[in-house]
């Protein structure tokens, strides 16, 4: 599966949603997550994200993100079409420590 990581927080560009063939993105206040049991591992969303927030969970150190994507995709609503990112999205692009600062 692919997972969304903290680079999405406060960016939410939603380009990923537009290309996902199985509509497996779910939307929280500050970020999106992927439902790992619905993701078909096609990989098309990864290069579409301007914040480089999407990674395959085969990369090292992503256990925390796999867990978080699994948990919140069961709680948050499905998002199936692209929408305007937050006005200050570009200011938060590439910012360090976004999970600690903003995730609630
Ligand atoms: Fe959707 Fe494919 Fe990305 Fe999985 S890898 S979230 S199926 S676009
Ligand atoms: Fe987030 Fe990137 Fe999608 S910033 S909403 S994972 S395009």
PDB file of N, CA and C and ligand atoms in Angstrom:
ATOM      1  N   UNK A   1       0.831  -1.206   0.000  1.00  0.00           N
ATOM      2  CA  UNK A   1       0.000   0.000   0.000  1.00  0.00           C
ATOM      3  C   UNK A   1       0.866   1.258   0.000  1.00  0.00           C
ATOM      4  N   UNK A   2       0.244   2.324  -0.363  1.00  0.00           N
ATOM      5  CA  UNK A   2       0.884   3.631  -0.232  1.00  0.00           C
ATOM      6  C   UNK A   2       0.282   4.310   0.992  1.00  0.00           C
ATOM      7  N   UNK A   3       1.042   5.246   1.580  1.00  0.00           N
ATOM      8  CA  UNK A   3       0.536   5.970   2.746  1.00  0.00           C
ATOM      9  C   UNK A   3       0.801   7.461   2.586  1.00  0.00           C
ATOM     10  N   UNK A   4      -0.039   8.262   3.228  1.00  0.00           N
ATOM     11  CA  UNK A   4       0.184   9.706   3.260  1.00  0.00           C
ATOM     12  C   UNK A   4       0.970  10.013   4.530  1.00  0.00           C
ATOM     13  N   UNK A   5       1.985  10.853   4.417  1.00  0.00           N
ATOM     14  CA  UNK A   5       2.837  11.187   5.562  1.00  0.00           C
ATOM     15  C   UNK A   5       2.655  12.661   5.949  1.00  0.00           C
ATOM     16  N   UNK A   6       3.450  13.105   6.925  1.00  0.00           N
ATOM     17  CA  UNK A   6       3.231  14.444   7.485  1.00  0.00           C
ATOM     18  C   UNK A   6       3.452  15.607   6.511  1.00  0.00           C
ATOM     19  N   UNK A   7       4.102  15.349   5.392  1.00  0.00           N
ATOM     20  CA  UNK A   7       4.254  16.444   4.421  1.00  0.00           C
ATOM     21  C   UNK A   7       2.904  16.940   3.889  1.00  0.00           C
ATOM     22  N   UNK A   8       1.874  16.137   4.048  1.00  0.00           N
ATOM     23  CA  UNK A   8       0.526  16.565   3.608  1.00  0.00           C
ATOM     24  C   UNK A   8      -0.098  17.579   4.563  1.00  0.00           C
ATOM     25  N   UNK A   9       0.314  17.542   5.827  1.00  0.00           N
ATOM     26  CA  UNK A   9      -0.339  18.352   6.853  1.00  0.00           C
ATOM     27  C   UNK A   9      -0.305  19.839   6.502  1.00  0.00           C
ATOM     28  N   UNK A  10      -1.476  20.444   6.514  1.00  0.00           N
ATOM     29  CA  UNK A  10      -1.686  21.858   6.195  1.00  0.00           C
ATOM     30  C   UNK A  10      -1.382  22.213   4.728  1.00  0.00           C
ATOM     31  N   UNK A  11      -1.119  21.218   3.904  1.00  0.00           N
ATOM     32  CA  UNK A  11      -0.946  21.472   2.464  1.00  0.00           C
ATOM     33  C   UNK A  11      -2.200  21.021   1.715  1.00  0.00           C
ATOM     34  N   UNK A  12      -2.573  19.751   1.911  1.00  0.00           N
ATOM     35  CA  UNK A  12      -3.821  19.243   1.331  1.00  0.00           C
ATOM     36  C   UNK A  12      -4.083  19.726  -0.097  1.00  0.00           C
ATOM     37  N   UNK A  13      -3.145  19.467  -0.975  1.00  0.00           N
ATOM     38  CA  UNK A  13      -3.323  19.903  -2.367  1.00  0.00           C
ATOM     39  C   UNK A  13      -4.409  19.098  -3.098  1.00  0.00           C
ATOM     40  N   UNK A  14      -4.649  17.917  -2.638  1.00  0.00           N
ATOM     41  CA  UNK A  14      -5.676  17.001  -3.166  1.00  0.00           C
ATOM     42  C   UNK A  14      -5.526  16.573  -4.631  1.00  0.00           C
ATOM     43  N   UNK A  15      -4.378  16.801  -5.231  1.00  0.00           N
ATOM     44  CA  UNK A  15      -4.130  16.268  -6.587  1.00  0.00           C
ATOM     45  C   UNK A  15      -4.222  14.734  -6.571  1.00  0.00           C
ATOM     46  N   UNK A  16      -3.840  14.165  -5.426  1.00  0.00           N
ATOM     47  CA  UNK A  16      -3.840  12.712  -5.267  1.00  0.00           C
ATOM     48  C   UNK A  16      -5.231  12.119  -5.475  1.00  0.00           C
ATOM     49  N   UNK A  17      -6.216  12.803  -4.928  1.00  0.00           N
ATOM     50  CA  UNK A  17      -7.598  12.333  -4.983  1.00  0.00           C
ATOM     51  C   UNK A  17      -8.075  12.200  -6.430  1.00  0.00           C
ATOM     52  N   UNK A  18      -7.669  13.164  -7.220  1.00  0.00           N
ATOM     53  CA  UNK A  18      -8.097  13.229  -8.611  1.00  0.00           C
ATOM     54  C   UNK A  18      -7.623  12.027  -9.429  1.00  0.00           C
ATOM     55  N   UNK A  19      -6.474  11.475  -9.106  1.00  0.00           N
ATOM     56  CA  UNK A  19      -5.935  10.387  -9.931  1.00  0.00           C
ATOM     57  C   UNK A  19      -6.185   8.987  -9.371  1.00  0.00           C
ATOM     58  N   UNK A  20      -6.599   8.878  -8.133  1.00  0.00           N
ATOM     59  CA  UNK A  20      -6.752   7.540  -7.535  1.00  0.00           C
ATOM     60  C   UNK A  20      -7.915   6.780  -8.191  1.00  0.00           C
ATOM     61  N   UNK A  21      -7.618   5.605  -8.776  1.00  0.00           N
ATOM     62  CA  UNK A  21      -8.665   4.863  -9.489  1.00  0.00           C
ATOM     63  C   UNK A  21      -9.691   4.208  -8.570  1.00  0.00           C
ATOM     64  N   UNK A  22      -9.371   4.075  -7.278  1.00  0.00           N
ATOM     65  CA  UNK A  22     -10.312   3.400  -6.384  1.00  0.00           C
ATOM     66  C   UNK A  22     -10.858   4.311  -5.274  1.00  0.00           C
ATOM     67  N   UNK A  23     -10.616   5.605  -5.392  1.00  0.00           N
ATOM     68  CA  UNK A  23     -11.156   6.583  -4.436  1.00  0.00           C
ATOM     69  C   UNK A  23     -10.926   6.190  -2.982  1.00  0.00           C
ATOM     70  N   UNK A  24      -9.669   5.914  -2.649  1.00  0.00           N
ATOM     71  CA  UNK A  24      -9.415   5.430  -1.281  1.00  0.00           C
ATOM     72  C   UNK A  24      -8.772   6.483  -0.376  1.00  0.00           C
ATOM     73  N   UNK A  25      -8.982   7.775  -0.687  1.00  0.00           N
ATOM     74  CA  UNK A  25      -8.485   8.839   0.190  1.00  0.00           C
ATOM     75  C   UNK A  25      -9.593   9.303   1.138  1.00  0.00           C
ATOM     76  N   UNK A  26      -9.174   9.650   2.369  1.00  0.00           N
ATOM     77  CA  UNK A  26     -10.110  10.087   3.406  1.00  0.00           C
ATOM     78  C   UNK A  26      -9.590  11.392   3.988  1.00  0.00           C
ATOM     79  N   UNK A  27     -10.507  12.290   4.305  1.00  0.00           N
ATOM     80  CA  UNK A  27     -10.111  13.655   4.639  1.00  0.00           C
ATOM     81  C   UNK A  27     -10.317  14.035   6.097  1.00  0.00           C
ATOM     82  N   UNK A  28      -9.201  14.461   6.722  1.00  0.00           N
ATOM     83  CA  UNK A  28      -9.268  15.036   8.054  1.00  0.00           C
ATOM     84  C   UNK A  28      -9.112  16.542   7.943  1.00  0.00           C
ATOM     85  N   UNK A  29      -9.123  17.215   9.077  1.00  0.00           N
ATOM     86  CA  UNK A  29      -9.052  18.665   9.067  1.00  0.00           C
ATOM     87  C   UNK A  29      -7.762  19.171   8.410  1.00  0.00           C
ATOM     88  N   UNK A  30      -6.625  18.538   8.741  1.00  0.00           N
ATOM     89  CA  UNK A  30      -5.333  19.032   8.268  1.00  0.00           C
ATOM     90  C   UNK A  30      -4.629  18.177   7.228  1.00  0.00           C
ATOM     91  N   UNK A  31      -5.104  16.968   7.034  1.00  0.00           N
ATOM     92  CA  UNK A  31      -4.424  16.085   6.072  1.00  0.00           C
ATOM     93  C   UNK A  31      -5.367  15.017   5.545  1.00  0.00           C
ATOM     94  N   UNK A  32      -4.898  14.354   4.500  1.00  0.00           N
ATOM     95  CA  UNK A  32      -5.627  13.215   3.974  1.00  0.00           C
ATOM     96  C   UNK A  32      -4.887  11.936   4.367  1.00  0.00           C
ATOM     97  N   UNK A  33      -5.592  10.826   4.355  1.00  0.00           N
ATOM     98  CA  UNK A  33      -4.960   9.517   4.542  1.00  0.00           C
ATOM     99  C   UNK A  33      -5.502   8.564   3.484  1.00  0.00           C
ATOM    100  N   UNK A  34      -4.777   7.466   3.301  1.00  0.00           N
ATOM    101  CA  UNK A  34      -5.175   6.398   2.378  1.00  0.00           C
ATOM    102  C   UNK A  34      -5.702   5.238   3.202  1.00  0.00           C
ATOM    103  N   UNK A  35      -6.745   4.583   2.718  1.00  0.00           N
ATOM    104  CA  UNK A  35      -7.194   3.351   3.360  1.00  0.00           C
ATOM    105  C   UNK A  35      -6.364   2.203   2.776  1.00  0.00           C
ATOM    106  N   UNK A  36      -5.438   1.646   3.585  1.00  0.00           N
ATOM    107  CA  UNK A  36      -4.527   0.625   3.074  1.00  0.00           C
ATOM    108  C   UNK A  36      -5.234  -0.632   2.566  1.00  0.00           C
ATOM    109  N   UNK A  37      -6.422  -0.911   3.057  1.00  0.00           N
ATOM    110  CA  UNK A  37      -7.078  -2.123   2.571  1.00  0.00           C
ATOM    111  C   UNK A  37      -7.814  -1.887   1.253  1.00  0.00           C
ATOM    112  N   UNK A  38      -7.957  -0.637   0.863  1.00  0.00           N
ATOM    113  CA  UNK A  38      -8.587  -0.332  -0.439  1.00  0.00           C
ATOM    114  C   UNK A  38      -7.557   0.013  -1.514  1.00  0.00           C
ATOM    115  N   UNK A  39      -6.398   0.514  -1.094  1.00  0.00           N
ATOM    116  CA  UNK A  39      -5.353   0.918  -2.049  1.00  0.00           C
ATOM    117  C   UNK A  39      -4.880  -0.298  -2.844  1.00  0.00           C
ATOM    118  N   UNK A  40      -4.838  -0.151  -4.164  1.00  0.00           N
ATOM    119  CA  UNK A  40      -4.421  -1.274  -5.018  1.00  0.00           C
ATOM    120  C   UNK A  40      -2.952  -1.153  -5.432  1.00  0.00           C
ATOM    121  N   UNK A  41      -2.223  -0.239  -4.784  1.00  0.00           N
ATOM    122  CA  UNK A  41      -0.778  -0.153  -5.006  1.00  0.00           C
ATOM    123  C   UNK A  41      -0.395   0.258  -6.425  1.00  0.00           C
ATOM    124  N   UNK A  42      -1.242   1.037  -7.058  1.00  0.00           N
ATOM    125  CA  UNK A  42      -0.958   1.396  -8.458  1.00  0.00           C
ATOM    126  C   UNK A  42       0.162   2.427  -8.554  1.00  0.00           C
ATOM    127  N   UNK A  43       0.329   3.231  -7.494  1.00  0.00           N
ATOM    128  CA  UNK A  43       1.425   4.195  -7.460  1.00  0.00           C
ATOM    129  C   UNK A  43       1.206   5.497  -8.206  1.00  0.00           C
ATOM    130  N   UNK A  44       0.066   5.671  -8.848  1.00  0.00           N
ATOM    131  CA  UNK A  44      -0.100   6.892  -9.648  1.00  0.00           C
ATOM    132  C   UNK A  44      -0.200   8.168  -8.815  1.00  0.00           C
ATOM    133  N   UNK A  45      -0.609   8.050  -7.558  1.00  0.00           N
ATOM    134  CA  UNK A  45      -0.739   9.253  -6.729  1.00  0.00           C
ATOM    135  C   UNK A  45       0.609   9.810  -6.281  1.00  0.00           C
ATOM    136  N   UNK A  46       1.598   8.952  -6.135  1.00  0.00           N
ATOM    137  CA  UNK A  46       2.879   9.381  -5.564  1.00  0.00           C
ATOM    138  C   UNK A  46       3.496  10.577  -6.293  1.00  0.00           C
ATOM    139  N   UNK A  47       3.672  10.512  -7.617  1.00  0.00           N
ATOM    140  CA  UNK A  47       4.287  11.669  -8.301  1.00  0.00           C
ATOM    141  C   UNK A  47       3.366  12.868  -8.444  1.00  0.00           C
ATOM    142  N   UNK A  48       2.077  12.694  -8.197  1.00  0.00           N
ATOM    143  CA  UNK A  48       1.124  13.807  -8.355  1.00  0.00           C
ATOM    144  C   UNK A  48       1.144  14.775  -7.182  1.00  0.00           C
ATOM    145  N   UNK A  49       1.637  14.330  -6.034  1.00  0.00           N
ATOM    146  CA  UNK A  49       1.573  15.186  -4.844  1.00  0.00           C
ATOM    147  C   UNK A  49       2.667  16.252  -4.874  1.00  0.00           C
ATOM    148  N   UNK A  50       2.277  17.542  -4.904  1.00  0.00           N
ATOM    149  CA  UNK A  50       3.259  18.621  -4.952  1.00  0.00           C
ATOM    150  C   UNK A  50       4.107  18.693  -3.683  1.00  0.00           C
ATOM    151  N   UNK A  51       3.630  18.106  -2.596  1.00  0.00           N
ATOM    152  CA  UNK A  51       4.360  18.143  -1.327  1.00  0.00           C
ATOM    153  C   UNK A  51       5.175  16.870  -1.093  1.00  0.00           C
ATOM    154  N   UNK A  52       5.144  15.964  -2.055  1.00  0.00           N
ATOM    155  CA  UNK A  52       5.835  14.670  -1.923  1.00  0.00           C
ATOM    156  C   UNK A  52       5.484  13.964  -0.619  1.00  0.00           C
ATOM    157  N   UNK A  53       4.215  13.973  -0.315  1.00  0.00           N
ATOM    158  CA  UNK A  53       3.746  13.412   0.952  1.00  0.00           C
ATOM    159  C   UNK A  53       3.381  11.942   0.875  1.00  0.00           C
ATOM    160  N   UNK A  54       3.299  11.390  -0.327  1.00  0.00           N
ATOM    161  CA  UNK A  54       2.837  10.004  -0.475  1.00  0.00           C
ATOM    162  C   UNK A  54       4.012   9.083  -0.772  1.00  0.00           C
ATOM    163  N   UNK A  55       4.103   8.003   0.014  1.00  0.00           N
ATOM    164  CA  UNK A  55       5.200   7.054  -0.144  1.00  0.00           C
ATOM    165  C   UNK A  55       4.674   5.624  -0.061  1.00  0.00           C
ATOM    166  N   UNK A  56       5.395   4.683  -0.715  1.00  0.00           N
ATOM    167  CA  UNK A  56       5.023   3.273  -0.552  1.00  0.00           C
ATOM    168  C   UNK A  56       5.455   2.800   0.834  1.00  0.00           C
ATOM    169  N   UNK A  57       4.666   1.990   1.490  1.00  0.00           N
ATOM    170  CA  UNK A  57       4.987   1.607   2.869  1.00  0.00           C
ATOM    171  C   UNK A  57       6.133   0.594   2.935  1.00  0.00           C
ATOM    172  N   UNK A  58       6.699   0.271   1.782  1.00  0.00           N
ATOM    173  CA  UNK A  58       7.879  -0.589   1.752  1.00  0.00           C
ATOM    174  C   UNK A  58       9.132   0.195   2.144  1.00  0.00           C
ATOM    175  N   UNK A  59       9.037   1.533   2.138  1.00  0.00           N
ATOM    176  CA  UNK A  59      10.188   2.328   2.585  1.00  0.00           C
ATOM    177  C   UNK A  59      10.346   2.225   4.101  1.00  0.00           C
ATOM    178  N   UNK A  60      11.581   2.353   4.560  1.00  0.00           N
ATOM    179  CA  UNK A  60      11.866   2.214   5.986  1.00  0.00           C
ATOM    180  C   UNK A  60      11.200   3.292   6.830  1.00  0.00           C
ATOM    181  N   UNK A  61      10.819   2.929   8.024  1.00  0.00           N
ATOM    182  CA  UNK A  61      10.371   3.907   9.000  1.00  0.00           C
ATOM    183  C   UNK A  61       8.963   4.442   8.824  1.00  0.00           C
ATOM    184  N   UNK A  62       8.164   3.766   8.033  1.00  0.00           N
ATOM    185  CA  UNK A  62       6.817   4.294   7.795  1.00  0.00           C
ATOM    186  C   UNK A  62       5.728   3.583   8.594  1.00  0.00           C
ATOM    187  N   UNK A  63       6.134   2.764   9.569  1.00  0.00           N
ATOM    188  CA  UNK A  63       5.137   2.020  10.356  1.00  0.00           C
ATOM    189  C   UNK A  63       4.136   2.954  11.023  1.00  0.00           C
ATOM    190  N   UNK A  64       4.663   4.047  11.564  1.00  0.00           N
ATOM    191  CA  UNK A  64       3.797   5.014  12.239  1.00  0.00           C
ATOM    192  C   UNK A  64       2.726   5.548  11.283  1.00  0.00           C
ATOM    193  N   UNK A  65       3.144   5.797  10.046  1.00  0.00           N
ATOM    194  CA  UNK A  65       2.210   6.368   9.065  1.00  0.00           C
ATOM    195  C   UNK A  65       1.219   5.341   8.560  1.00  0.00           C
ATOM    196  N   UNK A  66       1.667   4.098   8.460  1.00  0.00           N
ATOM    197  CA  UNK A  66       0.745   3.037   8.064  1.00  0.00           C
ATOM    198  C   UNK A  66      -0.352   2.901   9.115  1.00  0.00           C
ATOM    199  N   UNK A  67       0.068   2.947  10.364  1.00  0.00           N
ATOM    200  CA  UNK A  67      -0.883   2.850  11.469  1.00  0.00           C
ATOM    201  C   UNK A  67      -1.873   4.020  11.458  1.00  0.00           C
ATOM    202  N   UNK A  68      -1.332   5.208  11.262  1.00  0.00           N
ATOM    203  CA  UNK A  68      -2.166   6.408  11.260  1.00  0.00           C
ATOM    204  C   UNK A  68      -3.143   6.420  10.074  1.00  0.00           C
ATOM    205  N   UNK A  69      -2.676   5.999   8.904  1.00  0.00           N
ATOM    206  CA  UNK A  69      -3.557   5.937   7.725  1.00  0.00           C
ATOM    207  C   UNK A  69      -4.670   4.913   7.958  1.00  0.00           C
ATOM    208  N   UNK A  70      -4.308   3.775   8.544  1.00  0.00           N
ATOM    209  CA  UNK A  70      -5.290   2.725   8.811  1.00  0.00           C
ATOM    210  C   UNK A  70      -6.356   3.219   9.782  1.00  0.00           C
ATOM    211  N   UNK A  71      -5.893   3.833  10.874  1.00  0.00           N
ATOM    212  CA  UNK A  71      -6.815   4.291  11.913  1.00  0.00           C
ATOM    213  C   UNK A  71      -7.777   5.365  11.408  1.00  0.00           C
ATOM    214  N   UNK A  72      -7.209   6.399  10.780  1.00  0.00           N
ATOM    215  CA  UNK A  72      -8.065   7.538  10.436  1.00  0.00           C
ATOM    216  C   UNK A  72      -8.893   7.327   9.162  1.00  0.00           C
ATOM    217  N   UNK A  73      -8.463   6.427   8.293  1.00  0.00           N
ATOM    218  CA  UNK A  73      -9.294   6.168   7.110  1.00  0.00           C
ATOM    219  C   UNK A  73     -10.610   5.498   7.518  1.00  0.00           C
ATOM    220  N   UNK A  74     -10.621   4.896   8.703  1.00  0.00           N
ATOM    221  CA  UNK A  74     -11.849   4.283   9.201  1.00  0.00           C
ATOM    222  C   UNK A  74     -12.770   5.302   9.874  1.00  0.00           C
ATOM    223  N   UNK A  75     -12.225   6.494  10.174  1.00  0.00           N
ATOM    224  CA  UNK A  75     -13.006   7.494  10.913  1.00  0.00           C
ATOM    225  C   UNK A  75     -13.396   8.697  10.069  1.00  0.00           C
ATOM    226  N   UNK A  76     -12.528   9.068   9.144  1.00  0.00           N
ATOM    227  CA  UNK A  76     -12.755  10.291   8.374  1.00  0.00           C
ATOM    228  C   UNK A  76     -13.584  10.020   7.119  1.00  0.00           C
ATOM    229  N   UNK A  77     -14.246  11.055   6.572  1.00  0.00           N
ATOM    230  CA  UNK A  77     -15.055  10.862   5.360  1.00  0.00           C
ATOM    231  C   UNK A  77     -14.202  10.683   4.098  1.00  0.00           C
ATOM    232  N   UNK A  78     -14.736   9.927   3.187  1.00  0.00           N
ATOM    233  CA  UNK A  78     -14.114   9.707   1.888  1.00  0.00           C
ATOM    234  C   UNK A  78     -14.096  11.029   1.107  1.00  0.00           C
ATOM    235  N   UNK A  79     -13.003  11.271   0.368  1.00  0.00           N
ATOM    236  CA  UNK A  79     -12.951  12.446  -0.501  1.00  0.00           C
ATOM    237  C   UNK A  79     -12.668  11.940  -1.913  1.00  0.00           C
ATOM    238  N   UNK A  80     -13.493  12.347  -2.866  1.00  0.00           N
ATOM    239  CA  UNK A  80     -13.389  11.774  -4.209  1.00  0.00           C
ATOM    240  C   UNK A  80     -13.121  12.798  -5.302  1.00  0.00           C
ATOM    241  N   UNK A  81     -13.153  14.088  -4.946  1.00  0.00           N
ATOM    242  CA  UNK A  81     -12.769  15.061  -5.975  1.00  0.00           C
ATOM    243  C   UNK A  81     -11.869  16.138  -5.393  1.00  0.00           C
ATOM    244  N   UNK A  82     -11.054  16.684  -6.286  1.00  0.00           N
ATOM    245  CA  UNK A  82     -10.083  17.683  -5.883  1.00  0.00           C
ATOM    246  C   UNK A  82     -10.782  18.947  -5.398  1.00  0.00           C
ATOM    247  N   UNK A  83     -10.170  19.627  -4.423  1.00  0.00           N
ATOM    248  CA  UNK A  83     -10.726  20.901  -3.988  1.00  0.00           C
ATOM    249  C   UNK A  83      -9.594  21.897  -3.754  1.00  0.00           C
ATOM    250  N   UNK A  84      -9.941  23.153  -3.555  1.00  0.00           N
ATOM    251  CA  UNK A  84      -8.941  24.201  -3.309  1.00  0.00           C
ATOM    252  C   UNK A  84      -8.111  23.861  -2.077  1.00  0.00           C
ATOM    253  N   UNK A  85      -6.792  23.958  -2.178  1.00  0.00           N
ATOM    254  CA  UNK A  85      -5.987  23.764  -0.968  1.00  0.00           C
ATOM    255  C   UNK A  85      -6.157  24.966  -0.036  1.00  0.00           C
ATOM    256  N   UNK A  86      -5.730  24.840   1.233  1.00  0.00           N
ATOM    257  CA  UNK A  86      -5.791  25.984   2.144  1.00  0.00           C
ATOM    258  C   UNK A  86      -4.992  27.157   1.546  1.00  0.00           C
ATOM    259  N   UNK A  87      -5.381  28.383   1.850  1.00  0.00           N
ATOM    260  CA  UNK A  87      -4.739  29.572   1.288  1.00  0.00           C
ATOM    261  C   UNK A  87      -3.248  29.622   1.599  1.00  0.00           C
ATOM    262  N   UNK A  88      -2.865  29.083   2.780  1.00  0.00           N
ATOM    263  CA  UNK A  88      -1.457  29.141   3.179  1.00  0.00           C
ATOM    264  C   UNK A  88      -0.723  27.809   2.940  1.00  0.00           C
ATOM    265  N   UNK A  89      -1.265  26.989   2.046  1.00  0.00           N
ATOM    266  CA  UNK A  89      -0.667  25.671   1.783  1.00  0.00           C
ATOM    267  C   UNK A  89       0.809  25.766   1.398  1.00  0.00           C
ATOM    268  N   UNK A  90       1.148  26.688   0.514  1.00  0.00           N
ATOM    269  CA  UNK A  90       2.537  26.777   0.044  1.00  0.00           C
ATOM    270  C   UNK A  90       3.502  27.149   1.173  1.00  0.00           C
ATOM    271  N   UNK A  91       3.019  27.921   2.143  1.00  0.00           N
ATOM    272  CA  UNK A  91       3.872  28.308   3.273  1.00  0.00           C
ATOM    273  C   UNK A  91       4.237  27.104   4.147  1.00  0.00           C
ATOM    274  N   UNK A  92       3.384  26.097   4.122  1.00  0.00           N
ATOM    275  CA  UNK A  92       3.633  24.915   4.956  1.00  0.00           C
ATOM    276  C   UNK A  92       4.304  23.785   4.193  1.00  0.00           C
ATOM    277  N   UNK A  93       4.539  23.990   2.899  1.00  0.00           N
ATOM    278  CA  UNK A  93       5.153  22.941   2.090  1.00  0.00           C
ATOM    279  C   UNK A  93       6.601  22.718   2.516  1.00  0.00           C
ATOM    280  N   UNK A  94       6.926  21.482   2.883  1.00  0.00           N
ATOM    281  CA  UNK A  94       8.297  21.147   3.262  1.00  0.00           C
ATOM    282  C   UNK A  94       8.679  21.544   4.683  1.00  0.00           C
ATOM    283  N   UNK A  95       7.742  22.115   5.409  1.00  0.00           N
ATOM    284  CA  UNK A  95       8.001  22.518   6.801  1.00  0.00           C
ATOM    285  C   UNK A  95       8.319  21.280   7.653  1.00  0.00           C
ATOM    286  N   UNK A  96       9.266  21.422   8.552  1.00  0.00           N
ATOM    287  CA  UNK A  96       9.634  20.314   9.436  1.00  0.00           C
ATOM    288  C   UNK A  96       8.698  20.226  10.647  1.00  0.00           C
ATOM    289  N   UNK A  97       8.538  19.024  11.152  1.00  0.00           N
ATOM    290  CA  UNK A  97       7.836  18.828  12.419  1.00  0.00           C
ATOM    291  C   UNK A  97       6.349  19.147  12.402  1.00  0.00           C
ATOM    292  N   UNK A  98       5.719  18.997  11.241  1.00  0.00           N
ATOM    293  CA  UNK A  98       4.299  19.378  11.154  1.00  0.00           C
ATOM    294  C   UNK A  98       3.385  18.495  11.996  1.00  0.00           C
ATOM    295  N   UNK A  99       3.760  17.220  12.125  1.00  0.00           N
ATOM    296  CA  UNK A  99       2.906  16.336  12.923  1.00  0.00           C
ATOM    297  C   UNK A  99       2.842  16.818  14.369  1.00  0.00           C
ATOM    298  N   UNK A 100       4.000  17.096  14.932  1.00  0.00           N
ATOM    299  CA  UNK A 100       4.067  17.540  16.327  1.00  0.00           C
ATOM    300  C   UNK A 100       3.378  18.891  16.504  1.00  0.00           C
ATOM    301  N   UNK A 101       3.525  19.757  15.515  1.00  0.00           N
ATOM    302  CA  UNK A 101       2.965  21.110  15.646  1.00  0.00           C
ATOM    303  C   UNK A 101       1.459  21.180  15.423  1.00  0.00           C
ATOM    304  N   UNK A 102       0.988  20.440  14.435  1.00  0.00           N
ATOM    305  CA  UNK A 102      -0.396  20.683  13.997  1.00  0.00           C
ATOM    306  C   UNK A 102      -1.359  19.515  14.075  1.00  0.00           C
ATOM    307  N   UNK A 103      -0.835  18.293  14.176  1.00  0.00           N
ATOM    308  CA  UNK A 103      -1.775  17.176  14.097  1.00  0.00           C
ATOM    309  C   UNK A 103      -2.536  17.021  15.402  1.00  0.00           C
ATOM    310  N   UNK A 104      -3.813  16.998  15.323  1.00  0.00           N
ATOM    311  CA  UNK A 104      -4.596  16.788  16.538  1.00  0.00           C
ATOM    312  C   UNK A 104      -5.754  15.863  16.244  1.00  0.00           C
TER     313      UNK A 104
HETATM  314 FE1  LIG B   1      -4.975   5.263  -4.971  1.00  0.00          FE
HETATM  315 FE2  LIG B   1      -3.106   4.044  -6.411  1.00  0.00          FE
HETATM  316 FE3  LIG B   1      -2.415   5.933  -4.674  1.00  0.00          FE
HETATM  317 FE4  LIG B   1      -3.278   3.579  -3.800  1.00  0.00          FE
HETATM  318  S1  LIG B   1      -1.388   3.956  -4.932  1.00  0.00           S
HETATM  319  S2  LIG B   1      -3.903   5.566  -3.033  1.00  0.00           S
HETATM  320  S3  LIG B   1      -4.817   3.048  -5.361  1.00  0.00           S
HETATM  321  S4  LIG B   1      -3.667   6.206  -6.512  1.00  0.00           S
HETATM  322 FE1  LIG B   2      -1.877  15.795   0.632  1.00  0.00          FE
HETATM  323 FE2  LIG B   2      -0.356  15.659  -1.458  1.00  0.00          FE
HETATM  324 FE3  LIG B   2      -2.735  14.705  -1.582  1.00  0.00          FE
HETATM  325  S1  LIG B   2      -0.474  17.351  -0.043  1.00  0.00           S
HETATM  326  S2  LIG B   2      -3.858  15.989  -0.207  1.00  0.00           S
HETATM  327  S3  LIG B   2      -1.143  13.957  -0.282  1.00  0.00           S
HETATM  328  S4  LIG B   2      -1.707  15.800  -3.182  1.00  0.00           S
END
